[in-house]
């Protein structure tokens, strides 16, 4: 267990943060907390009206917050390029890239780019976003990239013969695969950062069992069950965002570390360093995933 407290973290004045999915749940709580610490926060969201409501809500809590909305739809790689182009015109630094947005167990669908929707939103678009923003990230001393994984990664497997579930689709299987991919990406990115001796870090975090909008695709009976259970053995979005904030802000951490709740089965509790599955630490699979991700997103990622 750590002694992480947001109030004890250094002020982040003049620093720039991008939070994907910042209008709701974990993303909103992350953006709010970074704004409280003085960072300029870009709300990277798909829906402008929802993002604007979140921006106004943060401003009520933090009247001096510096916030901007830049639209991105993680189901469409064209908008990832568009987001990056707009960001790079306006900013010359990026201190915190929080790869937070995600979807969980939706009905099967493919994006216009041919990705299964969970792999698209949770992983492939975040891989491309990090790639396109990396030139400005690596120029920003002590910048951090935080990838959001999940307890579900422990049951995940990378099916390289069917990454986008075109042959068969399991909602939970695809979710676990996407969150395993996020974690393996965070680790592989850190290894490449170290090879180049860059003064930045890649870390990963997971929120435990948090009550957020991720449950929206569960059957109605599942949603009725999820609410009471998550509040009983899990935690709310504010607590669920703490591992992400620790990964982004705690000066004692090192690159490649994985932060999550330290309570029973990592479902809830104070944030701290946690272990991931043996599969997530496979260097050969991570390197294969990296290469496939470059091919499928259409851009070589040179760290």
Coordinates of C-alpha atoms in Angstrom, one line a residue:
X1 CA 0.0 0.0 0.0
X2 CA 1.2 3.5 -0.8
X3 CA 0.5 6.8 1.1
X4 CA -0.6 8.5 -2.1
X5 CA -2.6 11.6 -1.5
X6 CA -3.5 14.1 -4.3
X7 CA -3.1 17.0 -1.9
X8 CA 0.6 16.1 -1.3
X9 CA 1.5 15.8 -4.9
X10 CA 3.5 18.7 -6.5
X11 CA 1.7 21.6 -8.2
X12 CA 1.4 21.0 -12.0
X13 CA 1.2 24.6 -13.1
X14 CA 2.2 25.2 -16.7
X15 CA 2.0 21.4 -17.5
X16 CA -0.3 20.0 -20.2
X17 CA -2.4 16.9 -19.9
X18 CA -4.5 15.0 -22.4
X19 CA -7.2 12.7 -20.9
X20 CA -9.2 10.6 -23.3
X21 CA -12.8 10.0 -22.3
X22 CA -12.6 12.9 -19.9
X23 CA -16.3 13.7 -19.9
X24 CA -17.5 10.9 -17.6
X25 CA -16.5 8.3 -15.0
X26 CA -12.8 7.7 -14.4
X27 CA -11.8 10.2 -17.1
X28 CA -13.8 13.0 -15.6
X29 CA -12.4 12.4 -12.1
X30 CA -8.9 12.3 -13.6
X31 CA -9.3 15.5 -15.5
X32 CA -10.9 17.2 -12.4
X33 CA -8.0 16.2 -10.2
X34 CA -5.3 17.3 -12.7
X35 CA -7.1 20.6 -13.0
X36 CA -7.1 21.0 -9.2
X37 CA -3.3 20.5 -9.3
X38 CA -3.0 23.4 -11.8
X39 CA -2.4 21.5 -15.1
X40 CA -3.9 22.6 -18.4
X41 CA -6.2 19.8 -19.3
X42 CA -7.4 18.8 -22.8
X43 CA -10.6 16.9 -22.6
X44 CA -10.3 14.4 -25.5
X45 CA -13.9 13.4 -26.1
X46 CA -16.2 12.1 -28.9
X47 CA -19.2 14.2 -28.1
X48 CA -18.8 18.0 -27.8
X49 CA -22.0 18.6 -25.8
X50 CA -21.1 16.0 -23.2
X51 CA -17.5 17.3 -23.0
X52 CA -18.8 20.9 -22.5
X53 CA -21.0 19.8 -19.6
X54 CA -18.0 18.1 -18.0
X55 CA -16.0 21.3 -18.6
X56 CA -18.6 23.5 -16.9
X57 CA -18.8 21.0 -14.0
X58 CA -15.1 21.1 -13.5
X59 CA -15.1 24.9 -13.6
X60 CA -17.7 25.0 -10.9
X61 CA -15.4 23.0 -8.7
X62 CA -12.2 24.7 -9.9
X63 CA -13.0 28.2 -11.1
X64 CA -9.5 28.8 -12.3
X65 CA -9.2 25.5 -14.2
X66 CA -7.6 25.8 -17.6
X67 CA -9.5 23.4 -19.8
X68 CA -9.9 22.8 -23.6
X69 CA -12.0 20.4 -25.6
X70 CA -10.5 18.7 -28.6
X71 CA -12.7 16.1 -30.3
X72 CA -11.6 12.6 -31.0
X73 CA -13.6 9.5 -31.8
X74 CA -11.6 6.4 -30.9
X75 CA -13.7 4.3 -33.3
X76 CA -12.3 6.3 -36.2
X77 CA -8.5 6.6 -36.9
X78 CA -9.1 9.7 -39.0
X79 CA -10.2 11.6 -36.0
X80 CA -7.1 10.4 -34.1
X81 CA -5.0 12.1 -36.8
X82 CA -7.3 15.1 -36.6
X83 CA -6.9 15.4 -32.9
X84 CA -3.2 15.2 -33.1
X85 CA -2.9 17.8 -35.8
X86 CA -5.0 20.3 -33.8
X87 CA -3.0 19.6 -30.6
X88 CA 0.4 20.0 -32.2
X89 CA -0.6 23.4 -33.7
X90 CA -1.5 24.7 -30.3
X91 CA 1.0 23.0 -27.9
X92 CA 4.7 22.4 -27.8
X93 CA 4.7 20.1 -24.8
X94 CA 2.7 17.2 -23.4
X95 CA 3.4 16.2 -19.8
X96 CA 0.6 13.7 -19.2
X97 CA -1.0 11.5 -21.8
X98 CA -3.8 9.6 -20.0
X99 CA -5.1 6.8 -22.2
X100 CA -8.3 6.3 -20.3
X101 CA -11.3 6.0 -22.6
X102 CA -12.7 2.5 -23.0
X103 CA -15.8 0.4 -23.7
X104 CA -16.7 -2.9 -22.1
X105 CA -18.6 -6.0 -23.6
X106 CA -20.7 -4.3 -26.2
X107 CA -22.5 -6.2 -29.0
X108 CA -20.1 -7.1 -31.8
X109 CA -19.4 -4.4 -34.2
X110 CA -16.5 -3.3 -36.5
X111 CA -15.2 0.2 -36.9
X112 CA -14.7 1.8 -40.3
X113 CA -11.1 0.8 -40.0
X114 CA -12.0 -2.8 -39.6
X115 CA -11.3 -3.2 -35.9
X116 CA -13.5 -4.9 -33.4
X117 CA -14.9 -2.0 -31.4
X118 CA -13.3 -2.9 -28.0
X119 CA -9.9 -3.4 -29.6
X120 CA -10.4 -0.1 -31.5
X121 CA -11.4 2.1 -28.6
X122 CA -9.4 0.5 -25.8
X123 CA -6.2 -0.2 -27.6
X124 CA -5.5 0.4 -31.3
X125 CA -6.6 4.1 -31.4
X126 CA -4.6 4.8 -28.2
X127 CA -1.6 3.1 -29.7
X128 CA -1.8 5.4 -32.8
X129 CA -2.5 8.5 -30.6
X130 CA 0.6 7.8 -28.5
X131 CA 2.6 7.3 -31.7
X132 CA 1.5 10.5 -33.3
X133 CA 2.0 12.6 -30.1
X134 CA 5.3 11.0 -29.3
X135 CA 7.5 13.6 -30.9
X136 CA 6.2 16.3 -28.5
X137 CA 6.1 13.9 -25.6
X138 CA 9.7 12.9 -25.8
X139 CA 10.7 16.6 -25.9
X140 CA 8.9 17.2 -22.6
X141 CA 11.1 16.4 -19.7
X142 CA 9.6 13.9 -17.2
X143 CA 6.5 13.4 -19.3
X144 CA 4.4 10.3 -18.5
X145 CA 2.1 8.1 -20.6
X146 CA -0.4 6.2 -18.5
X147 CA -2.3 3.2 -20.1
X148 CA -5.5 2.0 -18.5
X149 CA -5.7 -1.8 -18.1
X150 CA -8.1 -3.9 -16.0
X151 CA -8.2 -6.8 -13.7
X152 CA -9.7 -8.5 -16.7
X153 CA -6.3 -8.6 -18.4
X154 CA -5.5 -11.6 -16.3
X155 CA -7.9 -13.7 -18.3
X156 CA -7.0 -12.1 -21.6
X157 CA -5.1 -13.7 -24.4
X158 CA -3.8 -12.2 -27.6
X159 CA -5.4 -14.1 -30.5
X160 CA -3.1 -13.0 -33.3
X161 CA -5.1 -15.2 -35.8
X162 CA -8.3 -13.3 -35.0
X163 CA -7.4 -10.0 -33.2
X164 CA -10.6 -8.4 -34.4
X165 CA -13.0 -11.3 -33.7
X166 CA -14.0 -11.9 -37.3
X167 CA -14.1 -15.6 -36.9
X168 CA -15.8 -15.7 -33.5
X169 CA -16.7 -13.1 -30.9
X170 CA -16.7 -13.3 -27.1
X171 CA -17.6 -10.0 -25.4
X172 CA -15.5 -10.8 -22.4
X173 CA -12.8 -12.4 -24.3
X174 CA -12.4 -9.4 -26.6
X175 CA -12.5 -7.1 -23.5
X176 CA -9.8 -9.1 -21.7
X177 CA -7.7 -9.1 -24.9
X178 CA -7.9 -5.4 -25.3
X179 CA -6.9 -4.7 -21.7
X180 CA -4.0 -7.1 -21.9
X181 CA -2.9 -5.3 -25.1
X182 CA -3.0 -2.0 -23.3
X183 CA -0.8 -3.4 -20.5
X184 CA 1.7 -5.1 -22.8
X185 CA 1.9 -1.8 -24.8
X186 CA 2.8 0.1 -21.7
X187 CA 5.5 -2.3 -20.8
X188 CA 7.0 -2.5 -24.3
X189 CA 6.9 1.3 -24.7
X190 CA 8.9 1.6 -21.4
X191 CA 11.5 -0.9 -22.7
X192 CA 11.9 1.1 -25.9
X193 CA 12.1 4.4 -23.9
X194 CA 14.9 2.9 -21.8
X195 CA 16.8 1.7 -24.9
X196 CA 16.8 5.3 -26.1
X197 CA 17.6 6.8 -22.7
X198 CA 14.7 9.2 -22.9
X199 CA 13.7 11.2 -19.8
X200 CA 10.1 10.1 -19.9
X201 CA 8.1 7.2 -18.5
X202 CA 5.4 4.8 -19.6
X203 CA 3.2 3.3 -16.8
X204 CA 0.0 1.4 -16.5
X205 CA -2.9 1.6 -14.0
X206 CA -6.2 -0.1 -13.4
X207 CA -9.2 1.1 -11.3
X208 CA -10.3 -2.1 -9.6
X209 CA -14.0 -2.8 -9.6
X210 CA -15.3 0.7 -10.2
X211 CA -18.9 1.8 -10.7
X212 CA -18.7 3.6 -14.0
X213 CA -20.6 3.9 -17.3
X214 CA -18.6 0.9 -18.6
X215 CA -21.4 -1.3 -17.4
X216 CA -23.9 0.2 -19.9
X217 CA -23.6 -2.7 -22.3
X218 CA -24.3 -5.4 -19.7
X219 CA -27.8 -6.9 -19.9
X220 CA -30.4 -5.1 -17.7
X221 CA -30.3 -7.8 -15.1
X222 CA -26.5 -7.5 -15.1
X223 CA -26.7 -3.8 -14.6
X224 CA -29.0 -4.2 -11.6
X225 CA -26.6 -6.7 -10.1
X226 CA -23.4 -4.7 -11.0
X227 CA -24.5 -1.5 -9.2
X228 CA -25.0 -3.1 -5.7
X229 CA -22.1 -5.5 -6.0
X230 CA -19.6 -2.8 -7.2
X231 CA -20.6 -0.5 -4.4
X232 CA -20.2 -3.4 -1.9
X233 CA -16.9 -5.0 -3.0
X234 CA -15.7 -2.2 -5.3
X235 CA -15.4 1.6 -5.3
X236 CA -16.7 4.7 -7.0
X237 CA -15.2 6.5 -9.9
X238 CA -13.4 9.0 -7.7
X239 CA -11.6 6.2 -5.9
X240 CA -11.1 4.3 -9.1
X241 CA -9.2 7.2 -10.6
X242 CA -6.6 7.2 -7.8
X243 CA -4.3 4.6 -9.4
X244 CA -4.3 6.6 -12.7
X245 CA -3.5 9.8 -10.8
X246 CA -0.8 8.1 -8.8
X247 CA 0.8 6.7 -12.0
X248 CA 0.7 10.2 -13.5
X249 CA 1.9 12.3 -10.5
X250 CA 3.7 10.3 -7.9
X251 CA 7.4 11.3 -8.1
X252 CA 8.6 8.1 -6.4
X253 CA 7.4 5.8 -9.3
X254 CA 9.6 4.4 -12.0
X255 CA 8.7 3.7 -15.6
X256 CA 7.1 0.3 -16.3
X257 CA 5.3 0.1 -13.0
X258 CA 1.6 -1.0 -12.7
X259 CA -0.6 0.8 -10.2
X260 CA -4.0 -0.5 -8.9
X261 CA -6.1 -0.8 -5.7
X262 CA -4.3 -2.8 -3.0
X263 CA -7.3 -4.2 -1.3
X264 CA -8.8 -7.7 -1.6
X265 CA -8.3 -9.0 -5.1
X266 CA -7.4 -5.5 -6.2
X267 CA -11.1 -4.7 -6.4
X268 CA -10.8 -1.6 -4.2
X269 CA -8.5 0.1 -1.8
X270 CA -5.7 2.6 -1.7
X271 CA -3.5 2.7 -4.8
X272 CA -0.1 1.1 -5.0
X273 CA 2.1 -1.1 -7.1
X274 CA 0.4 -4.3 -8.2
X275 CA 1.5 -7.4 -10.2
X276 CA 0.2 -8.3 -13.6
X277 CA -0.1 -11.7 -15.3
X278 CA 2.9 -13.6 -16.6
X279 CA 1.4 -13.4 -20.0
X280 CA 1.4 -9.6 -19.9
X281 CA 5.2 -9.6 -19.3
X282 CA 6.0 -11.6 -22.5
X283 CA 8.5 -9.6 -24.4
X284 CA 8.2 -11.7 -27.6
X285 CA 4.4 -11.3 -27.7
X286 CA 4.6 -7.6 -26.9
X287 CA 7.1 -7.1 -29.8
X288 CA 4.7 -9.0 -32.1
X289 CA 1.8 -6.9 -30.9
X290 CA 3.7 -3.7 -31.5
X291 CA 4.5 -4.7 -35.1
X292 CA 1.0 -5.8 -35.9
X293 CA -0.3 -2.6 -34.3
X294 CA 1.9 -0.5 -36.6
X295 CA 0.7 -2.4 -39.6
X296 CA -3.0 -2.2 -38.7
X297 CA -2.9 1.5 -37.7
X298 CA -0.8 2.4 -40.8
X299 CA 2.0 4.2 -39.0
X300 CA 5.5 3.1 -38.0
X301 CA 6.1 3.9 -34.3
X302 CA 9.7 5.0 -33.8
X303 CA 10.4 5.8 -30.2

